[in-house]
XYZ file of C-alpha atoms in Angstrom:
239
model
C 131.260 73.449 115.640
C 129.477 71.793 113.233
C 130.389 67.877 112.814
C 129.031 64.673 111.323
C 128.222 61.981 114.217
C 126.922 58.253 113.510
C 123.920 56.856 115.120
C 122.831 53.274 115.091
C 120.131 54.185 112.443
C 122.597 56.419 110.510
C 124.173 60.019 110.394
C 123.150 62.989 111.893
C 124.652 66.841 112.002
C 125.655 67.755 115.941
C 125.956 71.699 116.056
C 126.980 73.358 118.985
C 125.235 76.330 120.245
C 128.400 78.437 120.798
C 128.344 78.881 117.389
C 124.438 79.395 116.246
C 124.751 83.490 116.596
C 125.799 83.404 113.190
C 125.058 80.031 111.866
C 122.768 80.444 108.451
C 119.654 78.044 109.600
C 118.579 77.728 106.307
C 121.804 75.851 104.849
C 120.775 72.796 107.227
C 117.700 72.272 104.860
C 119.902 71.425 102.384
C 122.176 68.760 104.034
C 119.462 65.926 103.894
C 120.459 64.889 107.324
C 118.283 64.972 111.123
C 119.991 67.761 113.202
C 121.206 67.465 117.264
C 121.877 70.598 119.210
C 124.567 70.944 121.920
C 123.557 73.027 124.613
C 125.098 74.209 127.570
C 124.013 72.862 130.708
C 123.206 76.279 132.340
C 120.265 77.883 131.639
C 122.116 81.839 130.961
C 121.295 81.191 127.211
C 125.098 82.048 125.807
C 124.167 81.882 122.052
C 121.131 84.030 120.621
C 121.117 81.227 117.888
C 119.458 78.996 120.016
C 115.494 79.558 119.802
C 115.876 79.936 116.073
C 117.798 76.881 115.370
C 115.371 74.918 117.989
C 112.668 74.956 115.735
C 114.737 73.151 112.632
C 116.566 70.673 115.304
C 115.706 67.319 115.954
C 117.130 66.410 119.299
C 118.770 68.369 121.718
C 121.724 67.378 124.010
C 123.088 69.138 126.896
C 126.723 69.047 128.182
C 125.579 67.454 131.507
C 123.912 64.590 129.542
C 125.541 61.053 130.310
C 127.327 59.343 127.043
C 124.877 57.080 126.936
C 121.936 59.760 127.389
C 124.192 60.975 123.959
C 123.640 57.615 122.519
C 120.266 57.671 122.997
C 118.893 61.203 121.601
C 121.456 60.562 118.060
C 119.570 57.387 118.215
C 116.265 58.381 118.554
C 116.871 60.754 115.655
C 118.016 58.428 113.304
C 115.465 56.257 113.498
C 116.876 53.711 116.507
C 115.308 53.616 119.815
C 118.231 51.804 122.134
C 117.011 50.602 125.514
C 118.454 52.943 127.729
C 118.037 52.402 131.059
C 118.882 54.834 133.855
C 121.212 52.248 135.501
C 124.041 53.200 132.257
C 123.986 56.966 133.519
C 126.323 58.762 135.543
C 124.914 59.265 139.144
C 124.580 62.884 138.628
C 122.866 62.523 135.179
C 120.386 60.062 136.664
C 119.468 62.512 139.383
C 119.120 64.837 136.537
C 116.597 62.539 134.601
C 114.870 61.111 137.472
C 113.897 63.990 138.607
C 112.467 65.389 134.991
C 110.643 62.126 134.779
C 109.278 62.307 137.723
C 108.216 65.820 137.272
C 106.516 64.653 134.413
C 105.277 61.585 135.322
C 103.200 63.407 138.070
C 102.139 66.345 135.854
C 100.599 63.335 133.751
C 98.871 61.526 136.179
C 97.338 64.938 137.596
C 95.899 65.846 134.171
C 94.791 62.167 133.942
C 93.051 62.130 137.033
C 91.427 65.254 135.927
C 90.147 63.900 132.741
C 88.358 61.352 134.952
C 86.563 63.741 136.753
C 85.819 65.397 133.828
C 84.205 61.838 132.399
C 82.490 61.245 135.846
C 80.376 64.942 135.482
C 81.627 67.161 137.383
C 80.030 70.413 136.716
C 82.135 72.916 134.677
C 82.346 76.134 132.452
C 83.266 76.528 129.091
C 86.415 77.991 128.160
C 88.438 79.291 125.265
C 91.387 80.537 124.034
C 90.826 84.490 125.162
C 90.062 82.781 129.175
C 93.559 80.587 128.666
C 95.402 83.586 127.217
C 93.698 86.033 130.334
C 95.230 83.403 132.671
C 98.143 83.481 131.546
C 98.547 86.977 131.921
C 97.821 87.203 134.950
C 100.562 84.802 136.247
C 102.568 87.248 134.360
C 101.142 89.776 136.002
C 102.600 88.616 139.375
C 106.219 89.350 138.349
C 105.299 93.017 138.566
C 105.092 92.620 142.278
C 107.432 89.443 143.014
C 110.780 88.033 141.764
C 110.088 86.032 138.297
C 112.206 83.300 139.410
C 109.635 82.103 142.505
C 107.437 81.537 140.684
C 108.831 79.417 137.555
C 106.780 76.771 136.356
C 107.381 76.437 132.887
C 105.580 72.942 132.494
C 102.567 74.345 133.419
C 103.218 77.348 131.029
C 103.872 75.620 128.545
C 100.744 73.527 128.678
C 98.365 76.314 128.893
C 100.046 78.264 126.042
C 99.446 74.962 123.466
C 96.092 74.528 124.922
C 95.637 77.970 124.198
C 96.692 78.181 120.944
C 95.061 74.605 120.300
C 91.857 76.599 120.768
C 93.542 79.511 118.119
C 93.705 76.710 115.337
C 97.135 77.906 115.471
C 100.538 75.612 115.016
C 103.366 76.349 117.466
C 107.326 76.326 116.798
C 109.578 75.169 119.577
C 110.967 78.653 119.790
C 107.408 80.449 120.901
C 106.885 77.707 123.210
C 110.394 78.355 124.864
C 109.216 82.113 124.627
C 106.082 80.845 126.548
C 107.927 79.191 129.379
C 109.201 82.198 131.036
C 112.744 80.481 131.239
C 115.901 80.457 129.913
C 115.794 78.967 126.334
C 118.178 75.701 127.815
C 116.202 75.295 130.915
C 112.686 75.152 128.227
C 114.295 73.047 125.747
C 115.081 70.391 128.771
C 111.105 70.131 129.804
C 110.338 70.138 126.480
C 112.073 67.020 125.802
C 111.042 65.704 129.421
C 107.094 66.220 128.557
C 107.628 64.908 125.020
C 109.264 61.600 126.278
C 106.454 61.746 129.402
C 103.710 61.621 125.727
C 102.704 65.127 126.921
C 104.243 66.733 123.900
C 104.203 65.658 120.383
C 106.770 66.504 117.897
C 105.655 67.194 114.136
C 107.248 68.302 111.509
C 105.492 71.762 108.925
C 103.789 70.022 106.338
C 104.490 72.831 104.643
C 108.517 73.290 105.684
C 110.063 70.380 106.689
C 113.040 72.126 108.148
C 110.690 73.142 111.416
C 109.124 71.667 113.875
C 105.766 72.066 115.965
C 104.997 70.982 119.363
C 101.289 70.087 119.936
C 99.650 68.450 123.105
C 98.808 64.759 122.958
C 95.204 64.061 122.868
C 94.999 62.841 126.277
C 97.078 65.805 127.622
C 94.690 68.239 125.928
C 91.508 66.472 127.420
C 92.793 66.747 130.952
C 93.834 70.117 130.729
C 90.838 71.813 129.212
C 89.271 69.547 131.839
C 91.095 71.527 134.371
C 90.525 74.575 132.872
C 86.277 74.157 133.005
C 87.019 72.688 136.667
C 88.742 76.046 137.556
C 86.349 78.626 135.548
C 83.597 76.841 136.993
C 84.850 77.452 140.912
C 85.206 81.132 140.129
C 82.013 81.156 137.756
C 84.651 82.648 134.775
C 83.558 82.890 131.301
């Protein structure tokens, strides 16, 4: 379903990702108006609409978000930043969050703390985007021989496939980076907008197409993990 819902800073479109298989993608550059998408709250990706439209939405709900959680993501599309505290949410939607944030949280203050070491000089290799592309391969690799879902870590996927393609020169839609994750498209889409509001991720819009989006490492987040990366090539002495 495709409706008109008001946010503090103005309208937005909310489409609903039962309905993206056949949704044309291209109309909603013509509606003039910042786009939310519904999603599920499982992670069994019902609609094959949904990496495609990703990349032209703005915000993405899912049906275990709180009201208020709601409020917050039409807000922070139209321009209004509410202060949403986690005190407004439903007990099970809080657990939800907390635990994202947290997630997060500590995934930032890991790469910080290696950016510090990186400052401090401890020795390391040089790396590029072939060693952060090998890597990744191999923990592909280990689905050959083990279950996929032990070893899901799409956080850390994720940041070594924009490091990687940082590297490239090479701009990344939010569908390839759900592609990257090794997860189902909802359960991406969530950590994306976890690491994004953690100021892992930042959002920007084509120059070129204004109707998609890339996702890019902060600054900070790329320091600390190329400064991982040297640490680790350096152990094994990997070029």
């Amino acid at each position: 379903m495709l409706r008109a819902t008001r946010g503090a800073g103005g309208d937005c479109l909310a489409l609903e990702s039962g309905d993206l298989a056949a949704f044309p993608v291209d109309e909603l550059a013509n509606c003039g108006l910042p786009v939310v998408l519904l999603l599920g709250a499982g992670g069994d990706d019902a609609s094959r609409g949904v990496p495609a439209l990703a990349d032209r939405a703005d915000g993405f709900v899912f049906a275990d978000d709180d009201a208020a959680t709601i409020r917050a993501v039409v807000a922070s599309v139209t321009a209004i930043t509410p202060a949403l505290q986690v005190r407004d949410l439903s007990d099970g939607t809080a657990r939800t969050i907390n635990a994202l944030s947290a997630e997060a949280g500590r995934i930032a203050d890991a790469l910080a703390r290696l950016a510090d070491q990186q400052r401090d000089g401890v020795a390391q290799q040089p790396v590029d985007a072939a060693f952060v592309r090998r890597l990744l391969k191999v923990r592909r690799d280990r689905e050959r021989f083990f279950p996929a879902e032990i070893f899901a870590d799409p956080a850390w996927d994720m940041l070594l496939d924009l490091i990687a393609a940082q590297l490239e020169g090479k701009p990344v839609p939010v569908s390839s980076l759900c592609i990257a994750a090794a997860v189902p498209t909802t359960t991406a889409l969530r950590w994306i907008r976890s690491l994004s509001e953690a100021g892992l991720f930042i959002r920007q819009t084509d120059p070129a197409d204004a109707r998609r989006t890339w996702i890019s490492l902060s600054p900070d987040a790329a320091e600390a993990i190329l400064a991982w990366l040297r640490l680790f090539a350096g152990q094994f002495a990997l070029r």
